[in-house]
Rosetta silent file (secondary structure, phi, psi, omega in degrees, C-alpha in Angstrom):
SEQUENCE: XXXXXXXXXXXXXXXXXXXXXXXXXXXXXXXXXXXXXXXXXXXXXXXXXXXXXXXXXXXXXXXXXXXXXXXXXXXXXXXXXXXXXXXXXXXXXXXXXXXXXXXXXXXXXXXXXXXXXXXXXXXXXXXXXXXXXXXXXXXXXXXXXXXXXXXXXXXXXXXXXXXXXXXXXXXXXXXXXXXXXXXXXXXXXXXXXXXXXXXXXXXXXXXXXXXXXXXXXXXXXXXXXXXXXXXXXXXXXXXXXXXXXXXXXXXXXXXXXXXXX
SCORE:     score description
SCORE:     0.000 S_00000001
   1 L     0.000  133.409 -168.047   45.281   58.499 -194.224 S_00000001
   2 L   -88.354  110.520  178.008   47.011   55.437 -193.634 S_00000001
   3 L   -31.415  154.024 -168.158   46.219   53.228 -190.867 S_00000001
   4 L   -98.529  135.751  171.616   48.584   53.336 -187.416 S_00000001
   5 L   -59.756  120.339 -171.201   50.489   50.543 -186.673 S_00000001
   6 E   -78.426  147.967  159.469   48.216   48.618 -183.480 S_00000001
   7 E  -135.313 -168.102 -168.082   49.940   47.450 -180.398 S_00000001
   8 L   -84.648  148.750 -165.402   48.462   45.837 -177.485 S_00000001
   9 L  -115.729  133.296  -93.401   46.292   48.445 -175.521 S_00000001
  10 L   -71.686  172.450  148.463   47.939   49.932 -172.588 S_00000001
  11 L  -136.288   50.549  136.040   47.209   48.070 -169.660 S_00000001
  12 L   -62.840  139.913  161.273   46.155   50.445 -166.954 S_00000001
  13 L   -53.367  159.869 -141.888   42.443   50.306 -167.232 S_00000001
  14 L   -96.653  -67.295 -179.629   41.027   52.019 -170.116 S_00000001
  15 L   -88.060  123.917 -176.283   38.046   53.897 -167.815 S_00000001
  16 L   -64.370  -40.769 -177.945   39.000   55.616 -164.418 S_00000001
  17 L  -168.605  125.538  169.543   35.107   55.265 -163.473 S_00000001
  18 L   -51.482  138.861  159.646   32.445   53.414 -164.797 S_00000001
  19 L   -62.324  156.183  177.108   29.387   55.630 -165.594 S_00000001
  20 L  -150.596  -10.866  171.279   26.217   54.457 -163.599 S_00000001
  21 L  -109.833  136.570 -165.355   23.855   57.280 -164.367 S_00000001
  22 H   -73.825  -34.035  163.769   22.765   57.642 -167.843 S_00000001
  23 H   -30.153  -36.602  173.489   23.419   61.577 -167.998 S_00000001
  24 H   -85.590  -80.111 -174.770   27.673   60.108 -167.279 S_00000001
  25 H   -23.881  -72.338  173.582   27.115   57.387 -170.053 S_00000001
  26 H   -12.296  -74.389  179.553   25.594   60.251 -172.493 S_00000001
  27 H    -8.665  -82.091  168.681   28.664   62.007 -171.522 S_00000001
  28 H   -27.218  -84.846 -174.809   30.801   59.077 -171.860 S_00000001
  29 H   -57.375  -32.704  162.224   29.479   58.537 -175.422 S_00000001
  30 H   -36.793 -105.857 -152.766   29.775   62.245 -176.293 S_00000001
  31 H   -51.669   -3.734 -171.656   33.271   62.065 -175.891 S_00000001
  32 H  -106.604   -8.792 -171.237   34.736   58.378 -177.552 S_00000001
  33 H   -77.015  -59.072 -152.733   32.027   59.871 -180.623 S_00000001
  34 H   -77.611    2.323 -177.031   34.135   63.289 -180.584 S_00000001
  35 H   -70.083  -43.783 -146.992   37.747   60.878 -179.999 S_00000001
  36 H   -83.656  -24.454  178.638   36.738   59.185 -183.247 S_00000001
  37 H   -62.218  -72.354 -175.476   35.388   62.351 -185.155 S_00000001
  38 H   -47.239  -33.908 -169.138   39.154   63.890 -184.540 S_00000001
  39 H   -55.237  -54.070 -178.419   40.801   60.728 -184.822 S_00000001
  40 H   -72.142  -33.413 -179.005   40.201   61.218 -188.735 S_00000001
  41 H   -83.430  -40.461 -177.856   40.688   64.749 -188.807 S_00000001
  42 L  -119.574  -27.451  175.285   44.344   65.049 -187.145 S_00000001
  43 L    86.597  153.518 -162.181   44.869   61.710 -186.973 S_00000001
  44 H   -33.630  -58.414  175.366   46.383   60.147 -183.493 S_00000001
  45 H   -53.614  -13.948 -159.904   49.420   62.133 -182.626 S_00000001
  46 H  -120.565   13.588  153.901   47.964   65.529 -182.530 S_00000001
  47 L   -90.148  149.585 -175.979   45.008   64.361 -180.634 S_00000001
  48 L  -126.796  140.105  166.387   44.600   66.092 -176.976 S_00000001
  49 L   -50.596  -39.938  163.791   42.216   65.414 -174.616 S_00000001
  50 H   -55.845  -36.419  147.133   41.627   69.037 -174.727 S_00000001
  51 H  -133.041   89.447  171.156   40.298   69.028 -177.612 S_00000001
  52 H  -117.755  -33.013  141.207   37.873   66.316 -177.701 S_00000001
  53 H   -52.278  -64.725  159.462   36.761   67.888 -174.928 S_00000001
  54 L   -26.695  -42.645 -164.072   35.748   70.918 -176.928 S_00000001
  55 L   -87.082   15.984 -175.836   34.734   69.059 -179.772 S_00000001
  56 L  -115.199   11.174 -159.875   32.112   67.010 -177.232 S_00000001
  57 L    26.101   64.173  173.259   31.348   69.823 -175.394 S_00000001
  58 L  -111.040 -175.351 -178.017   32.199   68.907 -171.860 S_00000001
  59 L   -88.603  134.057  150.096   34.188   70.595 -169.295 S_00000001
  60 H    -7.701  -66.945 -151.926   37.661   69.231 -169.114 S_00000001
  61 H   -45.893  -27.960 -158.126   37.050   67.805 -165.973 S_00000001
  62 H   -59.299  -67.459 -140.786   34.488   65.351 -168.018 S_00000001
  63 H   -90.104    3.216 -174.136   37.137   63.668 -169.785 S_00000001
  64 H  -101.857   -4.616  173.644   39.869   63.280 -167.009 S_00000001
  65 H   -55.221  -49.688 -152.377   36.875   61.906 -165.116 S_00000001
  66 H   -91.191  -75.688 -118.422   36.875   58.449 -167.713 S_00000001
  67 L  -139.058  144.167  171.730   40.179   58.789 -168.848 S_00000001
  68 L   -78.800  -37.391 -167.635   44.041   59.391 -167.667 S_00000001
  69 L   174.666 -176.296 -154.259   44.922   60.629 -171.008 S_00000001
  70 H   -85.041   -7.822 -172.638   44.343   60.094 -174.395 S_00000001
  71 H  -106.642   -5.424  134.930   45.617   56.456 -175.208 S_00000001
  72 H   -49.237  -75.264 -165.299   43.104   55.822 -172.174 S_00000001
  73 H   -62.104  -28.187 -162.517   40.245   56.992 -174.333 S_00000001
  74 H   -78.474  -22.127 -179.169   41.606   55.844 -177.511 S_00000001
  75 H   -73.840  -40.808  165.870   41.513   52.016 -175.674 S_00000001
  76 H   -48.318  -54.123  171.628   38.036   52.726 -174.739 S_00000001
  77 H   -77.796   -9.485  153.049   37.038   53.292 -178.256 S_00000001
  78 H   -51.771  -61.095  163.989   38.759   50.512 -179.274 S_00000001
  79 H   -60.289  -23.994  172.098   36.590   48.630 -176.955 S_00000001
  80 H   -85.757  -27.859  171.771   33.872   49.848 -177.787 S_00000001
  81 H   -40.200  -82.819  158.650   34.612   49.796 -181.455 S_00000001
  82 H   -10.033  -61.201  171.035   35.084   45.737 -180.758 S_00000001
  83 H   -42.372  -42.091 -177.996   31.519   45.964 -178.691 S_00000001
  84 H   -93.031  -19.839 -177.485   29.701   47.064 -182.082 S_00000001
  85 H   -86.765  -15.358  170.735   31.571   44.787 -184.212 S_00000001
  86 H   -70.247  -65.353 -163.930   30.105   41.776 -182.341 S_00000001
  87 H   -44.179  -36.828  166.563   27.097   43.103 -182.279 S_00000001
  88 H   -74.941  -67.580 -165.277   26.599   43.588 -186.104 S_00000001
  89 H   -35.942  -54.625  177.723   28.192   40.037 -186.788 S_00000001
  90 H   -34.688  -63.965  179.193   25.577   39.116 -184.366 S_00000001
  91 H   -61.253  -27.337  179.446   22.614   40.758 -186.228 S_00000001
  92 H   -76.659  -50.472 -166.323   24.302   38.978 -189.459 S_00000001
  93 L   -85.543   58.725 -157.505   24.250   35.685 -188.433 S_00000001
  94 L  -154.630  -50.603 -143.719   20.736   36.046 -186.763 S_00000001
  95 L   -62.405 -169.603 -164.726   19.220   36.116 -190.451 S_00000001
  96 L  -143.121  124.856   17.739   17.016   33.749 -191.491 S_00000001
  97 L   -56.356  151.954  169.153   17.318   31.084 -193.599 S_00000001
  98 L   -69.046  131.677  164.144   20.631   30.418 -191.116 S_00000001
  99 L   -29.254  129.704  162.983   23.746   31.262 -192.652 S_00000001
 100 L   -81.110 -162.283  163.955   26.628   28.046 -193.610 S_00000001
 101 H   -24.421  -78.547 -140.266   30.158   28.374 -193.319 S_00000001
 102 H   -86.478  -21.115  176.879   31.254   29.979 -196.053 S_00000001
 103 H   -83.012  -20.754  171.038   27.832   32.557 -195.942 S_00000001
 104 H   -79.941  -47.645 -171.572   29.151   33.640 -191.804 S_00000001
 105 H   -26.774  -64.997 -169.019   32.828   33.686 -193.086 S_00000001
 106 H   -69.557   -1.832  149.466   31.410   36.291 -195.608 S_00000001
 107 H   -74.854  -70.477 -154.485   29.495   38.369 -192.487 S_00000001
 108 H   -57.617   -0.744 -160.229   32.094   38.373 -190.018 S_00000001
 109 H  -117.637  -57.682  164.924   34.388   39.840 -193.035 S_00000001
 110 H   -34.606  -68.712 -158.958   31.708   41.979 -194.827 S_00000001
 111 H   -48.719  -57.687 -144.749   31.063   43.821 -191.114 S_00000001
 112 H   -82.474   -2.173  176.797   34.725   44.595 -190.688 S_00000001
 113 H   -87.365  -19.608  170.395   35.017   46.079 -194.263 S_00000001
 114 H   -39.204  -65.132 -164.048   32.121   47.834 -193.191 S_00000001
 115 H   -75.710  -49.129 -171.439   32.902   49.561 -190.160 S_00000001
 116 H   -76.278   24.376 -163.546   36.304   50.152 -192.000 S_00000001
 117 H  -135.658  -51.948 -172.321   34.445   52.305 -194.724 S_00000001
 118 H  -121.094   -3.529 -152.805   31.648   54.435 -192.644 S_00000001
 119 L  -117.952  103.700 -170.071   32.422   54.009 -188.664 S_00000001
 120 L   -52.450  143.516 -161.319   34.551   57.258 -187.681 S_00000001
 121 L    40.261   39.627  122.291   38.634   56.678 -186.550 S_00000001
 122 L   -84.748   -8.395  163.214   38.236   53.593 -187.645 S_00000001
 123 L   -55.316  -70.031 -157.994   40.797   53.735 -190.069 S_00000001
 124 L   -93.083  -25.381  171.597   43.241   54.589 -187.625 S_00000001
 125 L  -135.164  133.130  176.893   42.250   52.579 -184.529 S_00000001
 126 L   -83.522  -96.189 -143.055   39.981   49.401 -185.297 S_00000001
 127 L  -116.911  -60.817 -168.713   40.603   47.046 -182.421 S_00000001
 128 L  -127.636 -160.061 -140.618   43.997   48.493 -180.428 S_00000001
 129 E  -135.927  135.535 -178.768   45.407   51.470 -179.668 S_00000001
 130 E   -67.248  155.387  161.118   48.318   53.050 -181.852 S_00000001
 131 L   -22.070  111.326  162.364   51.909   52.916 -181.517 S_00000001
 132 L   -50.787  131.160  156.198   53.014   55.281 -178.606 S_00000001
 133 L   -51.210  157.507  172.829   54.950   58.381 -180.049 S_00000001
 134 L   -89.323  145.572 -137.742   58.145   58.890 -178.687 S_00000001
 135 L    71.225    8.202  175.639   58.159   59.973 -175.228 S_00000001
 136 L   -89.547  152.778  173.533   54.597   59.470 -174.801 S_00000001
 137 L   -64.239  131.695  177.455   53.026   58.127 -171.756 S_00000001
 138 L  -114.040    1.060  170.814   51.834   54.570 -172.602 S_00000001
 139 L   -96.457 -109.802 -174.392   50.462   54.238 -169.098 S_00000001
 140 L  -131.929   12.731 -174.037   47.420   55.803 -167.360 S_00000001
 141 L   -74.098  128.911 -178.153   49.088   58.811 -165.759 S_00000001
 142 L   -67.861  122.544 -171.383   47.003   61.944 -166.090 S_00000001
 143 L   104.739  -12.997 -162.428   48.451   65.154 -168.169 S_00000001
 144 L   -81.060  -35.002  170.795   50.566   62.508 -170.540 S_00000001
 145 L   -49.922  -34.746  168.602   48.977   63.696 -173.850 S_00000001
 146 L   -81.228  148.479  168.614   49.578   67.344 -173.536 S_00000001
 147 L   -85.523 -157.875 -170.191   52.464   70.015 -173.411 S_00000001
 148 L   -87.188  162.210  161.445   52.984   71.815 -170.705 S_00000001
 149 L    91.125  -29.492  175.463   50.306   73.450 -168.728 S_00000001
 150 L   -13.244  135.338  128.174   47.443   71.270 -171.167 S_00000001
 151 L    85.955    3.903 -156.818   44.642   70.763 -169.193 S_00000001
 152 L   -46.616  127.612 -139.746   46.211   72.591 -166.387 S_00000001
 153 L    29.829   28.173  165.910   44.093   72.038 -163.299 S_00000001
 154 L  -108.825   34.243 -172.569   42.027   68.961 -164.631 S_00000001
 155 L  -125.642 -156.314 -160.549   44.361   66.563 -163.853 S_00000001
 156 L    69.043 -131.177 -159.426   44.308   63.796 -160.611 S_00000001
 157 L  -106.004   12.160  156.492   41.799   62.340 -160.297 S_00000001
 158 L    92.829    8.503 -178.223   39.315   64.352 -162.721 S_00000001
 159 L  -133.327   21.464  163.237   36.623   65.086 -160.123 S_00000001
 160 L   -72.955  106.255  176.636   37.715   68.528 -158.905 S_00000001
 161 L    82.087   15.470 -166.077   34.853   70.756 -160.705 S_00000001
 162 L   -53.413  139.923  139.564   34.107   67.787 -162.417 S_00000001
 163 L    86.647    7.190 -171.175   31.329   68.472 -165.105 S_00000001
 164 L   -73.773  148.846  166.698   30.523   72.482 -163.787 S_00000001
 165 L   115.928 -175.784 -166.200   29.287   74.307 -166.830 S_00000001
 166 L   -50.675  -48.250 -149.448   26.423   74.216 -169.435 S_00000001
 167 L   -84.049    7.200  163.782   26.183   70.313 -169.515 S_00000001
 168 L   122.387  103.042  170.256   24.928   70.291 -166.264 S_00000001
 169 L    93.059  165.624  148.187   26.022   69.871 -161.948 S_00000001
 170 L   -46.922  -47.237 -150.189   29.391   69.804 -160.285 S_00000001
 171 L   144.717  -82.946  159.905   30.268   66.839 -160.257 S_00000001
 172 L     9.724  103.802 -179.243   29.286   66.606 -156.739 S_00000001
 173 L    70.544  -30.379  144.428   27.810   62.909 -156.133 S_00000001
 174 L   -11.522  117.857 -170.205   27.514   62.090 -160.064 S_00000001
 175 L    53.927  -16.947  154.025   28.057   58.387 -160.305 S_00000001
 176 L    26.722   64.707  150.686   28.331   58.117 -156.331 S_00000001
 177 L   128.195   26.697 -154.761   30.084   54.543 -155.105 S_00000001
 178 L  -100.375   10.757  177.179   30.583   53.391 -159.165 S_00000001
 179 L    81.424 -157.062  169.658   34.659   52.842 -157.393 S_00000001
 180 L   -98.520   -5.834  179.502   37.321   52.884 -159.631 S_00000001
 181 L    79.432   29.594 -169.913   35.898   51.898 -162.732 S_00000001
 182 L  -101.840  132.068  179.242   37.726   49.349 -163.594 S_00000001
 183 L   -80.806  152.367  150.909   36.750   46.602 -166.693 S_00000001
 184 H   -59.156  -33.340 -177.482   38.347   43.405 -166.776 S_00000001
 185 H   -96.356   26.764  173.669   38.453   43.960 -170.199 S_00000001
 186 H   -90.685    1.688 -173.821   40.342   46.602 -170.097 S_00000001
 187 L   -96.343   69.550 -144.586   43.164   44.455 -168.892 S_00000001
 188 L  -103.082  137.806  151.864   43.352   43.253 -172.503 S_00000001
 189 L   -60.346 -162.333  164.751   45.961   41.056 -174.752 S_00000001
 190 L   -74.949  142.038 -147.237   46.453   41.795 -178.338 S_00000001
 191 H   -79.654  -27.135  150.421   43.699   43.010 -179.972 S_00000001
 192 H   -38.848  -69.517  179.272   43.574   40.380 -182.450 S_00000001
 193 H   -91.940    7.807  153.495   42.990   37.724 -180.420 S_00000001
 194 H   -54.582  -65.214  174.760   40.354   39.665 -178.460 S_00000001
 195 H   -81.355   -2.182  169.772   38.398   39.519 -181.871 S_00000001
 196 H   -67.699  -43.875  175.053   39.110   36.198 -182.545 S_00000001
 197 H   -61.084  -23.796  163.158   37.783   34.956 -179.379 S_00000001
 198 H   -90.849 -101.093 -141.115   34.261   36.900 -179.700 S_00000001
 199 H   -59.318  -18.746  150.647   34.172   35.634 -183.368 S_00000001
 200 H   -39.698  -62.297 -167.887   35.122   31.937 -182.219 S_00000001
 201 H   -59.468  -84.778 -176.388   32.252   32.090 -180.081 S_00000001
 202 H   -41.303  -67.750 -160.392   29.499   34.093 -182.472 S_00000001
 203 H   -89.752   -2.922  126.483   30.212   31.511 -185.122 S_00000001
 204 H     0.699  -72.539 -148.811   30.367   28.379 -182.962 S_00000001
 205 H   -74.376  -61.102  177.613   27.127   29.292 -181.521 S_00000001
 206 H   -42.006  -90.231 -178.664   25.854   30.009 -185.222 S_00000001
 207 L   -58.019    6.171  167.229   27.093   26.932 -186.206 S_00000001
 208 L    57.886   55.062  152.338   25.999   24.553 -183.752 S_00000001
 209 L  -168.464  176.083 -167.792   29.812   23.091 -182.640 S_00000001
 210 L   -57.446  113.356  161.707   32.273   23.222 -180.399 S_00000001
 211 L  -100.613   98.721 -162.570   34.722   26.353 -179.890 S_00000001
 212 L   -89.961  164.025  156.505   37.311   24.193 -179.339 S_00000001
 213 H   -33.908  -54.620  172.813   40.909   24.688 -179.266 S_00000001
 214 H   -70.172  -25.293 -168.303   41.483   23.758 -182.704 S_00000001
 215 H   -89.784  -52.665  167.756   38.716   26.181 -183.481 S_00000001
 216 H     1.022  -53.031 -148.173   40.144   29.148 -181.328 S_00000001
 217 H   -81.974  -58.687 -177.279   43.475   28.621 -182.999 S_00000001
 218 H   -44.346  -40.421  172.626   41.972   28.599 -186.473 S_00000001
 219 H   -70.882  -22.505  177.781   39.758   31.873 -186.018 S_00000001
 220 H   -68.518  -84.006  157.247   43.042   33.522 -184.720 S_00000001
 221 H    14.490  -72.101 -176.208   44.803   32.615 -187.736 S_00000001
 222 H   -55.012  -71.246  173.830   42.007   33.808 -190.128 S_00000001
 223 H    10.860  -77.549 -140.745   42.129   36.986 -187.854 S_00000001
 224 H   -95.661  -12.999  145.109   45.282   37.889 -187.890 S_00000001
 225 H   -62.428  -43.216  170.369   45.615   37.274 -192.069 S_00000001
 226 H   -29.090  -87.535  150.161   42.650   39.265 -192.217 S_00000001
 227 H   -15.552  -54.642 -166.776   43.518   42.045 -190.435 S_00000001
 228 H   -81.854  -26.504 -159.963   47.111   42.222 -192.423 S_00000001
 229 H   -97.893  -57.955 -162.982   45.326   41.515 -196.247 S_00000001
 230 H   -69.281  -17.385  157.319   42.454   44.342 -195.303 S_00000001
 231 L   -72.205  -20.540  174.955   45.141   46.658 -194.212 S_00000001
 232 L   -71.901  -34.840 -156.548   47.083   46.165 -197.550 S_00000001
 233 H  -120.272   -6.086  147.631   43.429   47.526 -199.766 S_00000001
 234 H   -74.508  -18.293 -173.536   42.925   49.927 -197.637 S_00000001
 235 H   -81.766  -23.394 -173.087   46.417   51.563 -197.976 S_00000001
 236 H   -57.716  -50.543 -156.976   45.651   50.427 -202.142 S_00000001
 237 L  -146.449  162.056 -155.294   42.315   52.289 -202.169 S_00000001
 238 L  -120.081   -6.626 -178.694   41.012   54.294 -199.749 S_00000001
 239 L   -88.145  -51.121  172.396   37.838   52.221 -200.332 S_00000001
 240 L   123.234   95.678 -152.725   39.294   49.264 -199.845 S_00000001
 241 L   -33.716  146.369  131.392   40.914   47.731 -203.261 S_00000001
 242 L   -84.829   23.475 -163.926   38.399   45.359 -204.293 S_00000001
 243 L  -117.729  -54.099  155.305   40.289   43.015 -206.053 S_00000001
 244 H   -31.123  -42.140  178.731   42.385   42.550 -202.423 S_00000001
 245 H   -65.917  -37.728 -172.351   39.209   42.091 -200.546 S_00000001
 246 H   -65.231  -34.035 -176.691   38.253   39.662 -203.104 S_00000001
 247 H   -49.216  -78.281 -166.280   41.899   37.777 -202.102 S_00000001
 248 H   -38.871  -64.417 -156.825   41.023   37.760 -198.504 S_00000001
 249 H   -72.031  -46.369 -173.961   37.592   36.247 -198.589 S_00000001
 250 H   -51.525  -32.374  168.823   38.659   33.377 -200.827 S_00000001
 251 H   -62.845  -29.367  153.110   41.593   32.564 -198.468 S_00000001
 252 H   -57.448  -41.557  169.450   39.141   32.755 -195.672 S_00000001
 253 H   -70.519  -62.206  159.153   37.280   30.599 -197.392 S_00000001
 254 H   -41.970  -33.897 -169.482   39.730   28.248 -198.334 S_00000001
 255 H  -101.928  -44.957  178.668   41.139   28.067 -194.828 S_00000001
 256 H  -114.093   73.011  159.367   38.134   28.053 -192.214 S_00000001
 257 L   -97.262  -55.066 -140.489   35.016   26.887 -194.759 S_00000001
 258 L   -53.891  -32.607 -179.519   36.301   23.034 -194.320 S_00000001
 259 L   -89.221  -10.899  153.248   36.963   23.581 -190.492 S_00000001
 260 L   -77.224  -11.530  178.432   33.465   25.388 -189.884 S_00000001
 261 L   -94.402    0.000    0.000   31.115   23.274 -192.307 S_00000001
């Protein structure tokens, strides 16, 4: 299946309410796990919050709880998607002897073919959030994912009956004062320079210099070449061509070893 053309991801906040109890986080993860499981299986358009609910086995109510609709959740797994790819880059660059240049170039690259090989809907959403369909809601409005009657008395604000059923409670007090649940980072640019700016940083830091301007601009750059060369071997190979992958890191190399060593 051929990756979705990314746009910038929506900006209503991505989560309606933060979890604060870990029994709503569980939840929470239950449900961007069963986004990403489907995500592969029908691929974007034909996912419904109904059933992701099913396939996480919550109550409706669960997911309108989080999420407005579905390009709400799918920007939440984008973030979180993002959240794990720092975090492995992290654990790469950690090792010991310390990486150079040209050995983090080849983590931060390594990771994302990684992720793009075993880490579920990432193929189709990485980083952003696909192309609205046409006529789809691209904001946060509750009900926009479905035809009619979907979801039919889950919608508002997602905490009528919230959570009733097998997995446990009402609702009733569940997260208690956690607001509206709104990240800053859900109030996101383009998802590109999202990951440039956490990999500016992680190899900075790595590297003992400055993430400077010049380096900012350069890590977008690689980024956004990346991103465009790694989407070409995956549409090649489903694997990811190697002989394309092979492009990419020397041109990575070529462009930020000189300005990172």
């Amino acid at each position: 299946m051929d990756p979705v053309p990314q746009t910038r991801p929506p900006t209503a906040p991505a989560l309606r309410r933060a979890p604060v109890q870990q029994r709503s986080a569980e939840r929470l993860a239950r449900i961007l796990d069963a986004c990403a499981a489907l995500l592969d299986e029908t691929g974007y358009e034909r996912l419904s919050t109904r059933a992701v609910a099913v396939r996480a086995g919550v109550p409706i109510g669960s997911v309108y709880r989080f999420f407005g609709n579905k390009r709400a959740m799918v920007a939440a797994l984008a973030l979180r998607n993002l959240d794990r790819y720092a975090e492995r880059v992290s654990e790469r660059l950690a090792v010991t002897p310390p990486l150079d240049a040209y050995g983090a170039i080849d983590g931060v690259l390594d990771e994302f073919i990684a992720m793009k090989r075993t880490v579920p809907g990432f193929a189709l959403v990485d980083f952003g959030v696909p192309a609205a369909a046409p006529g789809e809601v691209s904001g946060g409005t509750a009900g926009g994912d479905g035809g009619p009657g979907d979801d039919a008395g889950a919608r508002g604000d997602g905490r009528s009956g919230d959570d009733a059923g097998p997995d446990g409670g009402t609702g009733s007090g569940d997260d208690a004062g956690s607001g509206d649940g709104t990240d800053p980072r859900d109030e996101v640019e383009d998802p590109n320079r999202l990951v440039a700016e956490r990999i500016c940083g992680l190899l900075a830091a790595h590297l003992g210099r400055p993430a400077d301007e010049e380096l900012h601009r350069k890590v977008l750059v690689g980024v956004e070449t990346a991103d465009a060369l790694v989407r070409l071997a995956f549409r090649a190979d489903p694997a990811g061509d190697p002989a394309l992958v092979d492009e990419t890191r020397l041109l990575l190399h070529a462009y930020l070893g000189p300005s990172l060593s």
